[in-house]
Short mmCIF file of C-alpha atoms in Angstrom, two decimals:
data_model
loop_
_atom_site.label_atom_id
_atom_site.label_comp_id
_atom_site.label_asym_id
_atom_site.label_seq_id
_atom_site.Cartn_x
_atom_site.Cartn_y
_atom_site.Cartn_z
CA MET E 1 -15.27 16.05 -24.58
CA LYS E 2 -12.43 13.76 -23.54
CA ASN E 3 -10.71 14.03 -26.95
CA SER E 4 -11.05 17.84 -26.99
CA THR E 5 -9.44 18.02 -23.55
CA VAL E 6 -6.56 15.84 -24.70
CA LEU E 7 -6.06 17.93 -27.85
CA LYS E 8 -6.12 21.16 -25.88
CA SER E 9 -3.60 19.80 -23.39
CA LEU E 10 -1.39 18.52 -26.20
CA PHE E 11 -1.50 21.94 -27.87
CA VAL E 12 -0.37 23.58 -24.64
CA PHE E 13 2.42 21.04 -24.32
CA LEU E 14 3.65 21.53 -27.90
CA THR E 15 3.58 25.30 -27.44
CA ILE E 16 5.76 24.93 -24.38
CA LEU E 17 8.23 22.72 -26.24
CA VAL E 18 8.43 25.13 -29.17
CA PHE E 19 9.01 28.00 -26.75
CA ALA E 20 11.77 26.10 -25.00
CA THR E 21 13.41 24.87 -28.20
CA CYS E 22 13.45 28.22 -29.99
CA LYS E 23 15.21 30.17 -27.26
CA GLU E 24 18.32 31.88 -28.61
CA GLU E 25 20.42 30.74 -25.70
CA LYS E 26 19.90 27.24 -24.38
CA LYS E 27 21.61 26.78 -21.07
CA LYS E 28 21.33 23.01 -21.55
CA ARG E 29 23.75 23.16 -24.48
CA VAL E 30 26.63 23.71 -22.09
CA ILE E 31 25.65 20.71 -19.98
CA GLU E 32 27.56 17.52 -20.57
CA PHE E 33 25.38 14.68 -19.34
CA PRO E 34 27.09 11.53 -18.13
CA GLU E 35 26.08 8.41 -20.03
CA THR E 36 22.99 6.96 -18.38
CA ASP E 37 21.22 3.63 -18.58
CA LEU E 38 17.55 3.58 -17.68
CA THR E 39 17.62 -0.18 -17.15
CA ALA E 40 20.29 0.20 -14.45
CA GLU E 41 18.05 2.34 -12.24
CA ASN E 42 16.94 0.94 -8.89
CA LEU E 43 13.20 0.91 -9.55
CA ILE E 44 10.94 -1.10 -7.24
CA PRO E 45 8.61 -2.59 -8.25
CA LYS E 46 10.38 -3.36 -11.51
CA PRO E 47 8.47 -2.02 -14.55
CA LEU E 48 7.11 -4.31 -17.21
CA LYS E 49 9.44 -2.99 -19.93
CA MET E 50 12.24 -0.41 -20.11
CA ILE E 51 13.96 0.85 -23.28
CA PRO E 52 17.01 3.05 -22.61
CA THR E 53 18.28 5.79 -24.94
CA ASN E 54 21.32 6.66 -22.80
CA GLY E 55 20.76 10.40 -22.53
CA GLY E 56 19.78 12.71 -19.71
CA PHE E 57 16.81 14.89 -18.80
CA ALA E 58 17.80 17.86 -16.65
CA LEU E 59 15.55 18.49 -13.67
CA ASP E 60 16.44 21.95 -12.40
CA GLN E 61 15.14 25.44 -11.63
CA PHE E 62 14.05 25.85 -15.26
CA THR E 63 11.70 22.82 -15.20
CA ALA E 64 7.90 23.03 -15.03
CA ILE E 65 5.07 20.52 -14.70
CA TYR E 66 2.00 20.65 -16.93
CA THR E 67 -0.99 18.34 -16.72
CA SER E 68 -4.15 17.42 -18.54
CA GLU E 69 -7.31 19.16 -17.38
CA ALA E 70 -8.96 15.80 -16.69
CA ALA E 71 -10.12 15.12 -13.13
CA GLY E 72 -7.33 14.30 -10.74
CA PHE E 73 -4.40 15.01 -13.06
CA GLU E 74 -3.49 18.44 -11.69
CA GLU E 75 -3.52 16.96 -8.18
CA VAL E 76 -1.06 14.30 -9.36
CA GLY E 77 1.18 17.04 -10.77
CA SER E 78 1.03 19.02 -7.54
CA PHE E 79 1.87 15.91 -5.52
CA LEU E 80 4.94 15.32 -7.69
CA ALA E 81 6.02 18.95 -7.31
CA LYS E 82 5.84 18.65 -3.51
CA LYS E 83 7.93 15.49 -3.53
CA ILE E 84 10.51 17.07 -5.84
CA LYS E 85 10.68 20.01 -3.44
CA SER E 86 11.25 17.75 -0.43
CA LYS E 87 14.05 15.85 -2.18
CA THR E 88 15.83 18.58 -4.15
CA GLU E 89 14.50 21.92 -2.75
CA LEU E 90 13.48 22.85 -6.30
CA ASP E 91 10.24 24.83 -6.62
CA VAL E 92 8.80 23.22 -9.74
CA GLN E 93 5.71 25.14 -10.85
CA VAL E 94 2.53 23.38 -11.96
CA ASN E 95 0.33 24.61 -14.84
CA ILE E 96 1.73 28.14 -14.83
CA ASP E 97 0.89 30.11 -18.01
CA GLU E 98 4.31 31.68 -18.46
CA ILE E 99 7.62 30.77 -16.86
CA PRO E 100 10.74 32.80 -17.75
CA ASN E 101 13.66 30.73 -19.06
CA LEU E 102 11.61 27.55 -19.24
CA GLU E 103 13.90 24.74 -20.43
CA THR E 104 12.42 21.33 -19.61
CA VAL E 105 8.88 20.06 -19.07
CA ILE E 106 7.26 17.18 -17.20
CA TYR E 107 3.88 16.62 -18.84
CA ILE E 108 1.26 14.40 -17.19
CA ASN E 109 -1.22 13.52 -19.88
CA GLN E 110 -4.54 11.73 -19.95
CA SER E 111 -4.43 9.36 -22.91
CA ASP E 112 -7.17 7.27 -24.47
CA SER E 113 -4.70 4.75 -25.88
CA LEU E 114 -5.90 1.16 -25.91
CA GLU E 115 -2.39 0.19 -24.77
CA LEU E 116 -3.24 1.81 -21.44
CA ASN E 117 -6.60 0.14 -20.87
CA ALA E 118 -5.59 -1.30 -17.47
CA PRO E 119 -6.70 1.22 -14.80
CA GLU E 120 -3.18 1.72 -13.40
CA ALA E 121 -1.17 1.35 -16.60
CA TYR E 122 1.15 4.17 -17.60
CA GLN E 123 3.92 4.96 -20.08
CA LEU E 124 6.88 7.27 -19.62
CA TYR E 125 8.72 8.87 -22.54
CA ILE E 126 11.87 10.62 -21.30
CA THR E 127 13.96 12.77 -23.64
CA GLN E 128 16.54 15.49 -23.00
CA ASP E 129 13.81 18.16 -23.04
CA SER E 130 10.72 16.42 -21.73
CA VAL E 131 9.21 13.74 -19.56
CA ILE E 132 5.82 12.70 -20.92
CA LEU E 133 3.73 10.54 -18.61
CA ASN E 134 0.69 9.01 -20.33
CA SER E 135 -2.15 7.22 -18.54
CA ASN E 136 -5.87 6.78 -19.05
CA THR E 137 -6.54 7.50 -15.37
CA ALA E 138 -5.29 9.74 -12.58
CA GLU E 139 -4.62 6.56 -10.63
CA GLY E 140 -2.29 5.31 -13.34
CA ALA E 141 -0.61 8.72 -13.54
CA PHE E 142 -0.04 8.59 -9.78
CA ARG E 143 1.72 5.22 -10.13
CA GLY E 144 3.81 6.74 -12.89
CA ILE E 145 5.02 9.65 -10.78
CA GLN E 146 6.31 7.19 -8.20
CA THR E 147 8.60 5.93 -10.94
CA ILE E 148 9.67 9.50 -11.69
CA ARG E 149 10.40 10.04 -7.99
CA GLN E 150 12.60 6.96 -7.92
CA LEU E 151 14.46 8.11 -11.04
CA ILE E 152 15.50 11.40 -9.45
CA PRO E 153 19.00 10.88 -8.01
CA GLU E 154 19.73 11.64 -4.37
CA ALA E 155 22.34 14.24 -5.31
CA SER E 156 22.62 16.74 -8.16
CA SER E 157 24.87 15.93 -11.11
CA ASP E 158 28.20 17.53 -11.95
CA SER E 159 27.87 19.85 -14.96
CA LEU E 160 29.19 23.10 -16.37
CA ALA E 161 26.02 24.87 -15.25
CA THR E 162 26.17 27.24 -12.30
CA TYR E 163 23.02 25.79 -10.74
CA PRO E 164 22.20 22.27 -9.48
CA ILE E 165 20.81 19.73 -11.93
CA TRP E 166 19.35 16.30 -11.20
CA THR E 167 19.84 14.08 -14.25
CA ILE E 168 17.12 11.56 -15.09
CA PRO E 169 18.01 8.82 -17.62
CA THR E 170 16.21 8.99 -20.94
CA GLY E 171 14.21 6.23 -22.52
CA LYS E 172 10.79 4.64 -22.49
CA ILE E 173 8.97 2.76 -19.72
CA ILE E 174 5.87 0.68 -20.38
CA ASP E 175 4.26 -0.47 -17.16
CA SER E 176 1.13 -1.90 -15.58
CA PRO E 177 0.45 -4.03 -12.49
CA GLN E 178 0.05 -7.77 -12.54
CA PHE E 179 -2.59 -7.77 -9.77
CA GLU E 180 -5.37 -5.25 -9.20
CA TYR E 181 -5.27 -5.70 -5.40
CA ARG E 182 -1.86 -4.94 -3.81
CA GLY E 183 -2.18 -4.46 -0.10
CA SER E 184 -0.83 -4.51 3.39
CA MET E 185 -2.80 -4.95 6.59
CA LEU E 186 -2.09 -3.06 9.79
CA ASP E 187 -3.42 -4.40 13.08
CA VAL E 188 -4.37 -1.34 15.16
CA ALA E 189 -6.43 -3.46 17.58
CA ARG E 190 -3.74 -5.39 19.52
CA HIS E 191 -1.76 -2.16 19.78
CA PHE E 192 -3.19 1.19 18.75
CA PHE E 193 -1.35 3.38 16.23
CA SER E 194 -2.00 7.09 15.86
CA VAL E 195 -3.42 8.81 12.80
CA GLU E 196 0.04 10.19 12.02
CA ASP E 197 1.61 6.72 12.25
CA VAL E 198 -0.98 5.33 9.85
CA LYS E 199 -0.39 8.21 7.44
CA LYS E 200 3.34 7.59 7.42
CA TYR E 201 2.73 3.93 6.62
CA ILE E 202 0.42 4.97 3.78
CA ASP E 203 3.12 7.25 2.37
CA LEU E 204 5.64 4.42 2.34
CA LEU E 205 3.20 1.98 0.75
CA ALA E 206 2.20 4.49 -1.95
CA TYR E 207 5.85 5.06 -2.90
CA TYR E 208 6.10 1.36 -3.77
CA LYS E 209 2.79 1.36 -5.68
CA TYR E 210 0.59 -0.39 -3.12
CA ASN E 211 -3.08 0.47 -3.58
CA VAL E 212 -4.73 -1.02 -0.46
CA LEU E 213 -4.33 -0.56 3.28
CA HIS E 214 -6.47 -3.01 5.25
CA LEU E 215 -7.08 -1.79 8.81
CA HIS E 216 -7.76 -4.49 11.40
CA LEU E 217 -9.94 -2.28 13.59
CA THR E 218 -11.31 -4.69 16.21
CA ASP E 219 -10.12 -7.68 18.20
CA ASP E 220 -10.24 -9.20 21.67
CA GLN E 221 -7.89 -6.54 23.01
CA GLY E 222 -9.48 -3.41 21.61
CA TRP E 223 -12.18 -1.75 19.52
CA ARG E 224 -10.64 1.14 17.57
CA ILE E 225 -13.40 2.82 15.53
CA GLU E 226 -16.11 5.09 16.90
CA ILE E 227 -19.66 3.79 16.43
CA LYS E 228 -21.98 6.61 17.39
CA SER E 229 -25.01 4.41 17.92
CA TRP E 230 -23.04 2.12 20.26
CA PRO E 231 -20.67 4.43 22.21
CA LEU E 232 -19.46 1.87 24.77
CA LEU E 233 -17.57 0.02 22.03
CA THR E 234 -14.84 2.63 22.24
CA GLU E 235 -15.49 3.98 25.73
CA ILE E 236 -14.95 0.53 27.24
CA GLY E 237 -13.74 -1.70 24.41
CA GLY E 238 -11.14 0.81 23.26
CA SER E 239 -9.64 1.42 26.69
CA THR E 240 -6.81 -1.11 26.66
CA GLU E 241 -4.45 -3.11 24.44
CA VAL E 242 -1.90 -5.91 24.64
CA GLY E 243 0.29 -5.33 27.68
CA GLY E 244 -2.23 -3.09 29.41
CA GLU E 245 -1.24 0.24 27.92
CA GLY E 246 -3.71 3.02 27.26
CA GLY E 247 -5.41 1.79 24.12
CA GLY E 248 -7.21 4.37 22.02
CA PHE E 249 -9.54 4.68 19.06
CA TYR E 250 -10.25 6.74 15.96
CA THR E 251 -13.19 9.09 15.99
CA GLN E 252 -15.16 8.95 12.79
CA GLU E 253 -13.65 12.30 11.81
CA GLU E 254 -10.15 10.90 12.34
CA TYR E 255 -11.00 7.80 10.35
CA LYS E 256 -12.37 9.94 7.51
CA ASP E 257 -9.11 11.91 7.62
CA ILE E 258 -7.15 8.67 7.14
CA VAL E 259 -9.47 7.62 4.29
CA ALA E 260 -9.05 10.99 2.57
CA TYR E 261 -5.27 10.99 3.04
CA ALA E 262 -5.09 7.53 1.52
CA ALA E 263 -7.37 8.52 -1.37
CA GLU E 264 -5.05 11.41 -2.26
CA ARG E 265 -2.38 8.72 -2.72
CA HIS E 266 -4.77 6.41 -4.58
CA VAL E 267 -4.70 3.93 -1.71
CA LEU E 268 -7.97 2.23 -0.77
CA ILE E 269 -8.83 1.71 2.90
CA VAL E 270 -10.43 -1.66 3.68
CA PRO E 271 -11.96 -1.69 7.18
CA GLU E 272 -12.14 -4.92 9.15
CA VAL E 273 -14.45 -5.75 12.03
CA ASP E 274 -13.33 -9.23 13.08
CA MET E 275 -16.21 -11.57 14.00
CA PRO E 276 -17.75 -13.85 15.26
CA GLY E 277 -14.49 -14.68 17.06
CA HIS E 278 -11.93 -12.09 18.21
CA THR E 279 -14.88 -10.22 19.72
CA ASN E 280 -14.03 -9.92 23.42
CA ALA E 281 -13.69 -6.11 23.37
CA ALA E 282 -17.17 -5.76 21.86
CA SER E 283 -18.61 -8.27 24.34
CA VAL E 284 -17.13 -6.43 27.33
CA ALA E 285 -18.82 -3.26 26.09
CA TYR E 286 -22.15 -5.02 25.40
CA PRO E 287 -22.29 -8.38 27.25
CA ILE E 288 -25.69 -9.17 25.74
CA PHE E 289 -23.91 -10.19 22.53
CA ASN E 290 -21.38 -12.49 24.18
CA GLY E 291 -21.70 -16.12 23.20
CA ASN E 292 -19.00 -18.10 25.01
CA GLY E 293 -20.94 -18.53 28.27
CA LYS E 294 -18.40 -16.62 30.38
CA LYS E 295 -18.46 -13.14 31.87
CA PRO E 296 -16.41 -11.01 29.47
CA GLU E 297 -13.57 -8.95 30.94
CA LEU E 298 -11.05 -6.63 29.34
CA TYR E 299 -8.24 -8.68 27.86
CA GLU E 300 -4.57 -7.71 27.49
CA GLY E 301 -3.07 -11.03 26.42
CA THR E 302 -2.37 -12.57 23.01
CA GLN E 303 -4.06 -15.99 23.01
CA VAL E 304 -6.81 -16.39 20.43
CA GLY E 305 -9.96 -18.41 19.88
CA LYS E 306 -11.72 -17.92 23.21
CA SER E 307 -14.39 -15.40 22.22
CA THR E 308 -17.51 -15.51 20.10
CA PHE E 309 -20.68 -13.60 19.47
CA ALA E 310 -24.03 -15.19 20.29
CA THR E 311 -24.68 -15.97 16.65
CA ARG E 312 -28.34 -17.04 17.05
CA LYS E 313 -29.54 -13.79 18.63
CA ASP E 314 -31.47 -11.64 16.19
CA THR E 315 -30.55 -8.53 18.18
CA LEU E 316 -26.90 -9.21 17.32
CA TYR E 317 -27.63 -8.61 13.65
CA SER E 318 -29.40 -5.32 14.39
CA PHE E 319 -26.25 -4.28 16.25
CA LEU E 320 -23.99 -5.40 13.40
CA ASP E 321 -26.20 -3.66 10.86
CA ASP E 322 -25.55 -0.41 12.73
CA VAL E 323 -21.80 -1.06 12.97
CA ILE E 324 -21.39 -2.03 9.32
CA GLY E 325 -23.66 0.81 8.23
CA GLU E 326 -21.73 3.52 10.09
CA ILE E 327 -18.33 2.30 8.88
CA ALA E 328 -19.52 1.71 5.31
CA ALA E 329 -20.92 5.24 5.17
CA ILE E 330 -17.47 6.74 5.77
CA THR E 331 -15.52 4.23 3.65
CA PRO E 332 -15.91 4.97 -0.08
CA GLY E 333 -14.19 1.79 -1.30
CA PRO E 334 -16.00 -1.36 -2.44
CA TYR E 335 -14.87 -3.72 0.34
CA PHE E 336 -15.81 -4.54 3.93
CA HIS E 337 -13.78 -7.18 5.79
CA ILE E 338 -15.65 -9.28 8.37
CA GLY E 339 -12.64 -11.23 9.68
CA GLY E 340 -14.05 -14.68 10.36
CA ASP E 341 -10.81 -16.36 11.45
CA GLU E 342 -9.98 -18.51 14.48
CA SER E 343 -13.53 -18.62 15.82
CA HIS E 344 -12.72 -21.83 17.69
CA VAL E 345 -15.50 -21.75 20.29
CA THR E 346 -18.22 -21.08 17.72
CA LYS E 347 -19.98 -24.26 16.60
CA LYS E 348 -19.42 -24.83 12.90
CA LYS E 349 -23.13 -24.66 12.02
CA ASP E 350 -23.43 -21.41 14.01
CA TYR E 351 -20.34 -20.01 12.30
CA ILE E 352 -21.76 -20.75 8.85
CA TYR E 353 -25.13 -19.28 9.81
CA PHE E 354 -23.37 -16.13 11.05
CA VAL E 355 -21.22 -15.60 7.94
CA GLU E 356 -24.19 -16.04 5.63
CA ARG E 357 -26.27 -13.48 7.54
CA VAL E 358 -23.46 -10.96 7.83
CA GLU E 359 -22.73 -11.21 4.11
CA LYS E 360 -26.23 -9.93 3.48
CA LEU E 361 -25.66 -6.99 5.85
CA VAL E 362 -22.48 -6.09 3.97
CA GLN E 363 -24.21 -6.36 0.61
CA LYS E 364 -27.08 -4.24 1.92
CA ARG E 365 -24.54 -1.40 2.30
CA GLY E 366 -23.34 -1.81 -1.27
CA LYS E 367 -20.07 -3.45 -0.25
CA ARG E 368 -18.27 -6.59 -1.25
CA MET E 369 -17.46 -8.90 1.67
CA ILE E 370 -13.91 -10.06 2.38
CA GLY E 371 -13.11 -12.63 5.06
CA TRP E 372 -10.23 -14.81 6.13
CA ASP E 373 -10.19 -18.17 4.39
CA GLU E 374 -12.51 -19.86 6.93
CA ILE E 375 -15.48 -18.08 5.32
CA GLY E 376 -15.12 -20.45 2.35
CA GLN E 377 -17.00 -23.04 4.43
CA ALA E 378 -20.23 -21.03 4.20
CA ASP E 379 -22.69 -20.88 1.34
CA ILE E 380 -21.85 -17.37 0.22
CA ASP E 381 -21.96 -15.33 -2.96
CA SER E 382 -19.27 -15.46 -5.64
CA SER E 383 -18.79 -11.72 -5.25
CA SER E 384 -17.31 -12.23 -1.77
CA VAL E 385 -13.53 -12.60 -1.41
CA SER E 386 -11.55 -15.15 0.57
CA GLN E 387 -8.21 -14.13 2.09
CA PHE E 388 -5.99 -17.23 2.05
CA TRP E 389 -3.81 -17.24 5.15
CA ALA E 390 -3.72 -20.85 6.39
CA SER E 391 -6.02 -23.41 4.78
CA LYS E 392 -5.63 -24.43 1.16
CA LYS E 393 -8.86 -26.45 1.46
CA ASN E 394 -10.81 -23.36 2.55
CA ALA E 395 -9.34 -21.41 -0.34
CA MET E 396 -10.23 -24.13 -2.82
CA ASP E 397 -13.77 -24.29 -1.44
CA ALA E 398 -14.05 -20.55 -2.06
CA ILE E 399 -12.74 -20.94 -5.60
CA ALA E 400 -15.32 -23.65 -6.24
CA LYS E 401 -17.97 -21.05 -5.36
CA GLY E 402 -16.51 -18.67 -7.94
CA MET E 403 -14.88 -16.41 -5.34
CA LYS E 404 -11.64 -14.50 -5.77
CA ILE E 405 -8.65 -15.05 -3.49
CA ILE E 406 -6.31 -12.60 -1.78
CA MET E 407 -2.96 -14.33 -1.26
CA SER E 408 -1.65 -13.89 2.30
CA PRO E 409 -0.07 -17.22 3.28
CA ALA E 410 1.24 -16.77 6.81
CA ASN E 411 4.49 -18.64 6.20
CA LYS E 412 5.39 -16.36 3.28
CA ALA E 413 3.53 -13.05 3.58
CA TYR E 414 3.03 -12.27 7.29
CA LEU E 415 5.06 -9.20 8.18
CA ASP E 416 4.88 -9.99 11.89
CA MET E 417 6.92 -13.17 11.55
CA GLU E 418 10.47 -12.93 12.90
CA TYR E 419 13.33 -12.68 10.44
CA ASP E 420 15.35 -15.20 12.47
CA THR E 421 16.00 -16.34 16.04
CA LEU E 422 17.62 -13.00 16.92
CA SER E 423 14.80 -10.73 15.73
CA LYS E 424 13.90 -7.92 18.14
CA HIS E 425 10.18 -8.19 17.43
CA GLY E 426 7.71 -10.59 15.93
CA LEU E 427 6.50 -14.17 16.30
CA HIS E 428 7.45 -17.38 14.52
CA TRP E 429 4.46 -19.70 14.84
CA ALA E 430 4.11 -19.80 11.04
CA ALA E 431 7.79 -19.52 10.05
CA TYR E 432 10.90 -17.44 10.23
CA ILE E 433 10.76 -15.19 7.17
CA PRO E 434 14.14 -13.67 6.31
CA THR E 435 14.38 -11.00 3.64
CA ASP E 436 15.10 -13.43 0.82
CA THR E 437 12.35 -15.90 1.77
CA ALA E 438 9.84 -13.05 1.70
CA TYR E 439 10.74 -12.42 -1.95
CA ILE E 440 11.60 -15.84 -3.36
CA TRP E 441 8.17 -17.39 -3.79
CA THR E 442 5.65 -17.34 -6.60
CA PRO E 443 2.17 -16.15 -5.62
CA GLU E 444 0.91 -16.93 -9.12
CA THR E 445 1.28 -20.70 -8.53
CA TYR E 446 1.50 -21.01 -4.74
CA GLU E 447 -0.32 -24.07 -3.33
CA GLY E 448 -1.98 -24.64 -6.69
CA ILE E 449 -4.25 -21.59 -6.42
CA PRO E 450 -5.10 -20.81 -10.07
CA MET E 451 -3.88 -17.45 -11.33
CA GLU E 452 -7.31 -16.52 -12.70
CA SER E 453 -8.77 -16.77 -9.17
CA ILE E 454 -6.23 -14.45 -7.54
CA LEU E 455 -7.45 -10.92 -6.88
CA GLY E 456 -4.10 -9.90 -5.47
CA ILE E 457 -1.60 -10.10 -2.63
CA GLU E 458 -1.70 -8.69 0.89
CA ALA E 459 1.05 -8.62 3.52
CA PRO E 460 -0.55 -8.53 7.00
CA LEU E 461 1.22 -6.95 9.98
CA TRP E 462 -0.22 -8.13 13.30
CA SER E 463 0.81 -6.07 16.31
CA GLU E 464 1.06 -8.39 19.32
CA THR E 465 4.78 -7.64 19.72
CA ILE E 466 5.01 -4.03 18.53
CA SER E 467 3.73 -0.83 20.08
CA ASP E 468 5.22 2.11 18.14
CA ILE E 469 5.96 3.19 14.58
CA GLY E 470 9.65 2.27 14.81
CA GLU E 471 8.86 -1.31 15.76
CA LEU E 472 6.23 -1.43 13.01
CA GLU E 473 8.83 -0.30 10.47
CA TYR E 474 11.35 -2.87 11.71
CA LEU E 475 8.96 -5.70 10.85
CA ALA E 476 7.54 -4.19 7.66
CA PHE E 477 10.74 -3.04 5.97
CA PRO E 478 12.42 -4.22 3.88
CA ARG E 479 10.00 -7.13 3.38
CA ALA E 480 7.07 -4.91 2.37
CA ILE E 481 9.23 -3.59 -0.48
CA GLY E 482 9.63 -7.11 -1.84
CA TYR E 483 5.90 -7.78 -1.59
CA SER E 484 5.28 -4.68 -3.69
CA GLU E 485 7.28 -6.27 -6.49
CA LEU E 486 5.56 -9.64 -6.07
CA SER E 487 2.24 -7.81 -6.45
CA TRP E 488 3.16 -5.57 -9.37
CA SER E 489 5.85 -7.21 -11.49
CA THR E 490 5.63 -10.34 -13.60
CA PRO E 491 7.56 -13.48 -12.60
CA GLU E 492 9.87 -13.00 -15.60
CA ASN E 493 10.96 -9.64 -14.15
CA ARG E 494 11.73 -10.99 -10.69
CA ASN E 495 15.18 -12.26 -9.74
CA TRP E 496 16.59 -12.25 -6.22
CA GLU E 497 20.22 -11.57 -7.17
CA GLU E 498 19.21 -8.56 -9.25
CA TYR E 499 16.49 -7.42 -6.84
CA LYS E 500 18.76 -7.30 -3.80
CA ILE E 501 20.97 -4.73 -5.57
CA ARG E 502 17.95 -2.52 -6.19
CA LEU E 503 16.83 -3.08 -2.60
CA ALA E 504 20.24 -2.03 -1.27
CA ASN E 505 19.81 1.28 -3.04
CA GLN E 506 16.52 2.00 -1.26
CA ALA E 507 18.51 2.89 1.88
CA PRO E 508 18.80 6.63 1.11
CA PHE E 509 15.02 6.93 0.67
CA LEU E 510 14.28 4.91 3.80
CA ASP E 511 16.79 6.92 5.80
CA ARG E 512 15.45 10.22 4.47
CA MET E 513 11.98 9.08 5.58
CA ASN E 514 13.42 8.10 8.99
CA VAL E 515 12.28 4.49 8.55
CA LYS E 516 13.77 2.23 11.22
CA TYR E 517 14.08 -0.72 8.86
CA TYR E 518 15.77 -4.03 9.54
CA ALA E 519 19.22 -3.86 7.96
CA SER E 520 19.42 -7.45 6.75
CA PRO E 521 23.00 -8.76 6.32
CA LEU E 522 21.84 -10.39 3.08
CA ILE E 523 21.80 -6.90 1.54
CA ASP E 524 24.84 -4.71 0.85
CA TRP E 525 23.04 -1.54 1.95
CA LYS E 526 24.06 1.68 0.26
CA LYS E 527 25.45 4.22 2.70
CA SER E 528 23.31 7.29 3.11
CA LYS E 529 24.07 10.86 4.13
CA TYR E 530 20.96 10.81 6.31
CA SER E 531 21.96 8.13 8.81
CA TYR E 532 24.02 5.02 9.29
CA LYS E 533 22.54 1.61 9.97
CA GLU E 534 24.32 -1.21 11.71
CA ILE E 535 23.95 -4.47 9.80
CA GLU E 536 21.84 -6.92 11.77
CA LYS E 537 21.43 -10.67 11.81
CA ASP E 538 19.06 -12.34 9.37
#
């Protein structure tokens, strides 16, 4: 069935090309393309291999998109058409039977090539008449159209034609990610961020080929996800945040909306309920589960390590079974994050007991447990994942158990660290992380963690010092762009001096998206017609 679908799609594509080629009058023949070099394009993350042919594909009003009939491919084509419309105002039609004066085609094809056996691998073949995007999966095709989006220039090209044309360089791109897990974390517990804010962040991450957004949904300062069987978690626990502002939470319908929005962009949502520490908001709502011996009260500060669940109460695990069950039921992905960090007032033996019991609750729901690197102390299953943020020993203990590691070292990958002493937002307990430091490190060999044990990279953004989307963007960008390349591209394809030129040319996209990024003085930012950014200190 798969081969017949591919053959049918290929037949349609060849028919279109013959139709376009045999027209008596080819408007493209009067177009003089400037010489182009595919390898000089400002693609981030940098593809595995690029082979230029120094010609031009004309994207214009006579271009159409055709896709394979395989599941998800037409949606990828429609997504690309919408993004082309927003950038160029061209109405590029998708899978239309007959288009008058059709000249050029973008074809998104499901391939069964063994060269594309990685789930997100894709190949682009760009000629003067066609852009052929091949991938085995809709997910890979979606990564490929991000490359196409980045290849479309900001302005139309000069030509003899009487209509605007956006010239895309011709050549071949062979690409696939280095790591299967490429994520960012957003802390919505210390400060709450709206559904629309989260969606905007997802859009930006997807453009740079991220495939995971980890939502830190609970902490001492707030509980942000509706649990229908335990309504006080949000009614009381969700009522405040750092600084005493209004707080907030996602209803399950709103959370499902975020999950669906992310899925359309092939981004996986990983929910986190942080425990047994960082649990004050839950304990205020239901004091029976509090384990630190003090009367819990709503907390608006930023100090950590004071709270814990009563880990030896069996009723606690009935409660957590409900919480994990309700969230797991509306989260299609394979992971559930239990936190597990900075539980300083939990006795070590109680902490280990807790992690081992909660792992079973997660597995009961068909999920794979992730926890911060402290969970490596417990006797847990090799299917669980340790997120290395602070302790190399904890990470190595996890590796000895056969577990995979997510690389998030705080002094390299934390997006909430200040750029320098003059940063408007952020902290610096782990390090100052200027734009170059965020890029110039090697996750593949960092702290001796073996490459074969690394599941991927995640850049966490804690929200103690930020309270709106603009402040979020200031800390995340441009560093999140560099982490996308560290996650996707091989070390051989990474070079700071070359990268910072490509980064400078991201300014028009960021400005068009109204991203309030930090304009590092280390970067010679390209001026944009959308806005002007003052260069800041780094």
